[in-house]
Amino acid sequence: MATYSTNEFKSGLKFLLDGDPYTIIENEFVKPGKGQAFNRVKIRNLKTGRVIDKTWKSGESVEAADVMDVDLQFLYADGEFWHFMDPNSYEQVAADATAIGKNKLWLKDGAICQVTLWNEVPLYITPSNFVELLVTQCDPGVRGDTAQGATKPATTETGATIKVPLFVEEGDTLKIDTRTGDYVSRVK
Amino acid sequence: MDLAILTERAQMLHDIRDFFYARQVLEVETPALSQAGNTDPAIDSFSVDIGNTNTNSLPLLRYLHTSPEYFMKRLLVAGAGDIYQIAKVWRKEEQGVRHNPEFTMLEWYRIGFSYHQLMREVETLLLLLLPCLNESSCFITYQQAFLEKLNIDPHSATHTELRCCMQNQAIDIIGELDRSAILDVLMTHCIEPHFAQDRLTFVYDYPVIQQALASVAHATKTALPVAERFEVYSGCLELANGYQEQVDAVVNRAVLQQDAAMRMRLGKTTIPVDELFLQAMEQGMPAASGVALGLDRVLMQRLHKERLEDVLSFPWTMA
């Protein structure tokens, strides 16, 4: 099994701790001129997202986690799992609701998104920064309400409710920033 | 690469040489490659294959020094008097925001000085090099620092009490720690971060288990023995480490041999004990105090830089 020594620690390194996969957010080498060296590390549990501080005595090592990011195409959801396919090999994987989380609101059939696999099972997904989604439900803008920056809610084909400008209508396609959930523009 | 940084470094070196010239401290140079190395288990030396030079059966490996201490003490024994050196030193695997495996050290020795006198001289020099500092430096014993911040006596607390203290501070450690390492954790994680940012802090009188080559003040009716050592910080950045030098040849030999044995127990590279240094000590080293100061860190403070590599002509990755 591959291991990493503390002197290989750097942000982004994926490793196992108490059976869970973690990634390093920040690594600081601490050493008194005369005395024990340590690595003070901020790490994120890739299953729960929780961030914790830990200190390693320098020279210790950790087991590498078989975690990798792959670009997969979203095929469909069957109510329990979200199915993805590698467009090159046609191999399929299924992600559960924990791995998908709130990102289900940005998943459109056929879209490519980044899937992080741990031991070949999806751990979490990262949709493209911007997606284009169809508005399926939206009340007409109130006539006369022309105040700058006025918004109304709109529901997309994926079930996301976002704030949109008053001119948006049902059937429009919108560009949305998935990191913030904000409306960006209307797509012609 | 920033020309202003090179200029500032040159100015700092010039200021240091002026300081010691005025005080009649002699600048010396000593070899960087030594047949023996530093046996300190917490410091690792680079070794260099010197090739088969085929002369008087000397070893084929030499060590880049981790500080010029042994050589400078041999000069003290030889009667050099007050001396200083500005030298490159090398420490394996010490790399980080405030560490570079190769760095510049200013080390000096004052004959007949007590370590308290030397602390004052270090203060004078640093206030000269770092004029932005508040001139009221803080002087605190290692014990006071622990009592004030952690309410624990570093000299008398048991291993279990120290461990509890670490847990109470929510420090989550991976790896087996001995007593000295726990003290280092508490110092670096809980005490150093609270030092006043705008001035120097001198911490002195260390636990005997961290004596290294400092002399030990024996126990009195009211106090446990302490190592006559000090560390100097600017804000929470460690800059220097000084000793009332241990002049007893037998103690020096014992410390080096214990360190070498510890290295073996820890499975670290075996480093030959410096016999030439120990033989010199047997001839009698004059009473003196000495200190080693990391100049790159002083320059960081002088230029208000956060990373050590910001003050190097070329960082480790580009060297």
JSON list of C-alpha atoms in Angstrom, two decimals, chain A residues 5-7 9 15-18 27-41 43 52-62, chain B residues 38 40 42-43 69 91 93-99 171-177 181 184-185 188-189 192-193 212 229 231 238 241 243 266 297:
[
{"chain": "A", "resi": 5, "resn": "SER", "atom": "CA", "xyz": [5.69, 10.63, 4.76]},
{"chain": "A", "resi": 6, "resn": "THR", "atom": "CA", "xyz": [5.04, 13.98, 6.45]},
{"chain": "A", "resi": 7, "resn": "ASN", "atom": "CA", "xyz": [7.75, 15.55, 4.28]},
{"chain": "A", "resi": 9, "resn": "PHE", "atom": "CA", "xyz": [2.54, 16.61, 2.79]},
{"chain": "A", "resi": 15, "resn": "PHE", "atom": "CA", "xyz": [-4.91, 9.96, 2.40]},
{"chain": "A", "resi": 16, "resn": "LEU", "atom": "CA", "xyz": [-6.68, 7.64, 4.85]},
{"chain": "A", "resi": 17, "resn": "LEU", "atom": "CA", "xyz": [-7.19, 8.36, 8.53]},
{"chain": "A", "resi": 18, "resn": "ASP", "atom": "CA", "xyz": [-9.21, 6.06, 10.78]},
{"chain": "A", "resi": 27, "resn": "ASN", "atom": "CA", "xyz": [0.27, 22.04, 5.87]},
{"chain": "A", "resi": 28, "resn": "GLU", "atom": "CA", "xyz": [2.65, 23.96, 8.12]},
{"chain": "A", "resi": 29, "resn": "PHE", "atom": "CA", "xyz": [6.11, 22.69, 9.10]},
{"chain": "A", "resi": 30, "resn": "VAL", "atom": "CA", "xyz": [6.84, 23.63, 12.71]},
{"chain": "A", "resi": 31, "resn": "LYS", "atom": "CA", "xyz": [10.18, 23.01, 14.39]},
{"chain": "A", "resi": 32, "resn": "PRO", "atom": "CA", "xyz": [12.03, 24.65, 17.24]},
{"chain": "A", "resi": 33, "resn": "GLY", "atom": "CA", "xyz": [15.69, 25.17, 16.28]},
{"chain": "A", "resi": 34, "resn": "LYS", "atom": "CA", "xyz": [16.55, 22.55, 18.89]},
{"chain": "A", "resi": 35, "resn": "GLY", "atom": "CA", "xyz": [13.67, 20.14, 19.17]},
{"chain": "A", "resi": 36, "resn": "GLN", "atom": "CA", "xyz": [11.00, 17.97, 17.68]},
{"chain": "A", "resi": 37, "resn": "ALA", "atom": "CA", "xyz": [9.65, 18.76, 14.21]},
{"chain": "A", "resi": 38, "resn": "PHE", "atom": "CA", "xyz": [5.90, 18.68, 13.58]},
{"chain": "A", "resi": 39, "resn": "ASN", "atom": "CA", "xyz": [3.49, 19.15, 10.72]},
{"chain": "A", "resi": 40, "resn": "ARG", "atom": "CA", "xyz": [0.43, 21.16, 11.75]},
{"chain": "A", "resi": 41, "resn": "VAL", "atom": "CA", "xyz": [-2.19, 20.25, 9.23]},
{"chain": "A", "resi": 43, "resn": "ILE", "atom": "CA", "xyz": [-7.56, 18.44, 6.77]},
{"chain": "A", "resi": 52, "resn": "ILE", "atom": "CA", "xyz": [-10.23, 19.48, 11.51]},
{"chain": "A", "resi": 53, "resn": "ASP", "atom": "CA", "xyz": [-6.75, 20.40, 12.75]},
{"chain": "A", "resi": 54, "resn": "LYS", "atom": "CA", "xyz": [-4.23, 17.68, 13.43]},
{"chain": "A", "resi": 55, "resn": "THR", "atom": "CA", "xyz": [-0.53, 17.61, 14.22]},
{"chain": "A", "resi": 56, "resn": "TRP", "atom": "CA", "xyz": [1.81, 14.90, 13.01]},
{"chain": "A", "resi": 57, "resn": "LYS", "atom": "CA", "xyz": [5.17, 14.25, 14.54]},
{"chain": "A", "resi": 58, "resn": "SER", "atom": "CA", "xyz": [7.42, 14.71, 11.48]},
{"chain": "A", "resi": 59, "resn": "GLY", "atom": "CA", "xyz": [8.64, 11.45, 10.02]},
{"chain": "A", "resi": 60, "resn": "GLU", "atom": "CA", "xyz": [5.31, 9.66, 10.55]},
{"chain": "A", "resi": 61, "resn": "SER", "atom": "CA", "xyz": [3.48, 8.49, 7.47]},
{"chain": "A", "resi": 62, "resn": "VAL", "atom": "CA", "xyz": [-0.09, 8.07, 6.26]},
{"chain": "B", "resi": 38, "resn": "ASN", "atom": "CA", "xyz": [25.80, 16.82, 14.58]},
{"chain": "B", "resi": 40, "resn": "ASP", "atom": "CA", "xyz": [21.43, 15.86, 17.90]},
{"chain": "B", "resi": 42, "resn": "ALA", "atom": "CA", "xyz": [16.24, 16.35, 16.15]},
{"chain": "B", "resi": 43, "resn": "ILE", "atom": "CA", "xyz": [18.66, 17.68, 13.51]},
{"chain": "B", "resi": 69, "resn": "GLU", "atom": "CA", "xyz": [29.49, 25.33, 16.90]},
{"chain": "B", "resi": 91, "resn": "ARG", "atom": "CA", "xyz": [19.67, 20.91, 7.88]},
{"chain": "B", "resi": 93, "resn": "GLU", "atom": "CA", "xyz": [14.26, 17.96, 5.65]},
{"chain": "B", "resi": 94, "resn": "GLU", "atom": "CA", "xyz": [13.67, 21.31, 7.32]},
{"chain": "B", "resi": 95, "resn": "GLN", "atom": "CA", "xyz": [11.48, 22.96, 4.77]},
{"chain": "B", "resi": 96, "resn": "GLY", "atom": "CA", "xyz": [8.43, 25.14, 5.20]},
{"chain": "B", "resi": 97, "resn": "VAL", "atom": "CA", "xyz": [7.20, 28.69, 5.28]},
{"chain": "B", "resi": 98, "resn": "ARG", "atom": "CA", "xyz": [9.83, 29.61, 7.90]},
{"chain": "B", "resi": 99, "resn": "HIS", "atom": "CA", "xyz": [12.43, 26.94, 7.08]},
{"chain": "B", "resi": 171, "resn": "ILE", "atom": "CA", "xyz": [-4.14, 19.31, 20.40]},
{"chain": "B", "resi": 172, "resn": "ASP", "atom": "CA", "xyz": [-4.63, 16.18, 18.36]},
{"chain": "B", "resi": 173, "resn": "ILE", "atom": "CA", "xyz": [-1.25, 14.51, 17.82]},
{"chain": "B", "resi": 174, "resn": "ILE", "atom": "CA", "xyz": [-0.26, 11.56, 15.66]},
{"chain": "B", "resi": 175, "resn": "GLY", "atom": "CA", "xyz": [3.00, 9.84, 16.69]},
{"chain": "B", "resi": 176, "resn": "GLU", "atom": "CA", "xyz": [4.64, 8.82, 19.95]},
{"chain": "B", "resi": 177, "resn": "LEU", "atom": "CA", "xyz": [6.00, 11.78, 21.89]},
{"chain": "B", "resi": 181, "resn": "ALA", "atom": "CA", "xyz": [8.60, 16.49, 22.40]},
{"chain": "B", "resi": 184, "resn": "ASP", "atom": "CA", "xyz": [7.94, 21.31, 22.27]},
{"chain": "B", "resi": 185, "resn": "VAL", "atom": "CA", "xyz": [4.30, 20.81, 21.21]},
{"chain": "B", "resi": 188, "resn": "THR", "atom": "CA", "xyz": [5.02, 25.83, 19.65]},
{"chain": "B", "resi": 189, "resn": "HIS", "atom": "CA", "xyz": [1.22, 25.38, 19.70]},
{"chain": "B", "resi": 192, "resn": "GLU", "atom": "CA", "xyz": [4.78, 31.01, 21.14]},
{"chain": "B", "resi": 193, "resn": "PRO", "atom": "CA", "xyz": [1.65, 32.23, 19.28]},
{"chain": "B", "resi": 212, "resn": "ALA", "atom": "CA", "xyz": [22.09, 20.20, 24.71]},
{"chain": "B", "resi": 229, "resn": "ARG", "atom": "CA", "xyz": [19.80, 28.19, 27.71]},
{"chain": "B", "resi": 231, "resn": "GLU", "atom": "CA", "xyz": [15.72, 31.34, 22.89]},
{"chain": "B", "resi": 238, "resn": "GLU", "atom": "CA", "xyz": [12.09, 32.04, 16.72]},
{"chain": "B", "resi": 241, "resn": "ASN", "atom": "CA", "xyz": [19.24, 29.97, 20.58]},
{"chain": "B", "resi": 243, "resn": "TYR", "atom": "CA", "xyz": [23.87, 28.88, 25.92]},
{"chain": "B", "resi": 266, "resn": "LEU", "atom": "CA", "xyz": [15.09, 6.07, 16.66]},
{"chain": "B", "resi": 297, "resn": "ARG", "atom": "CA", "xyz": [14.50, 35.20, 9.56]}
]
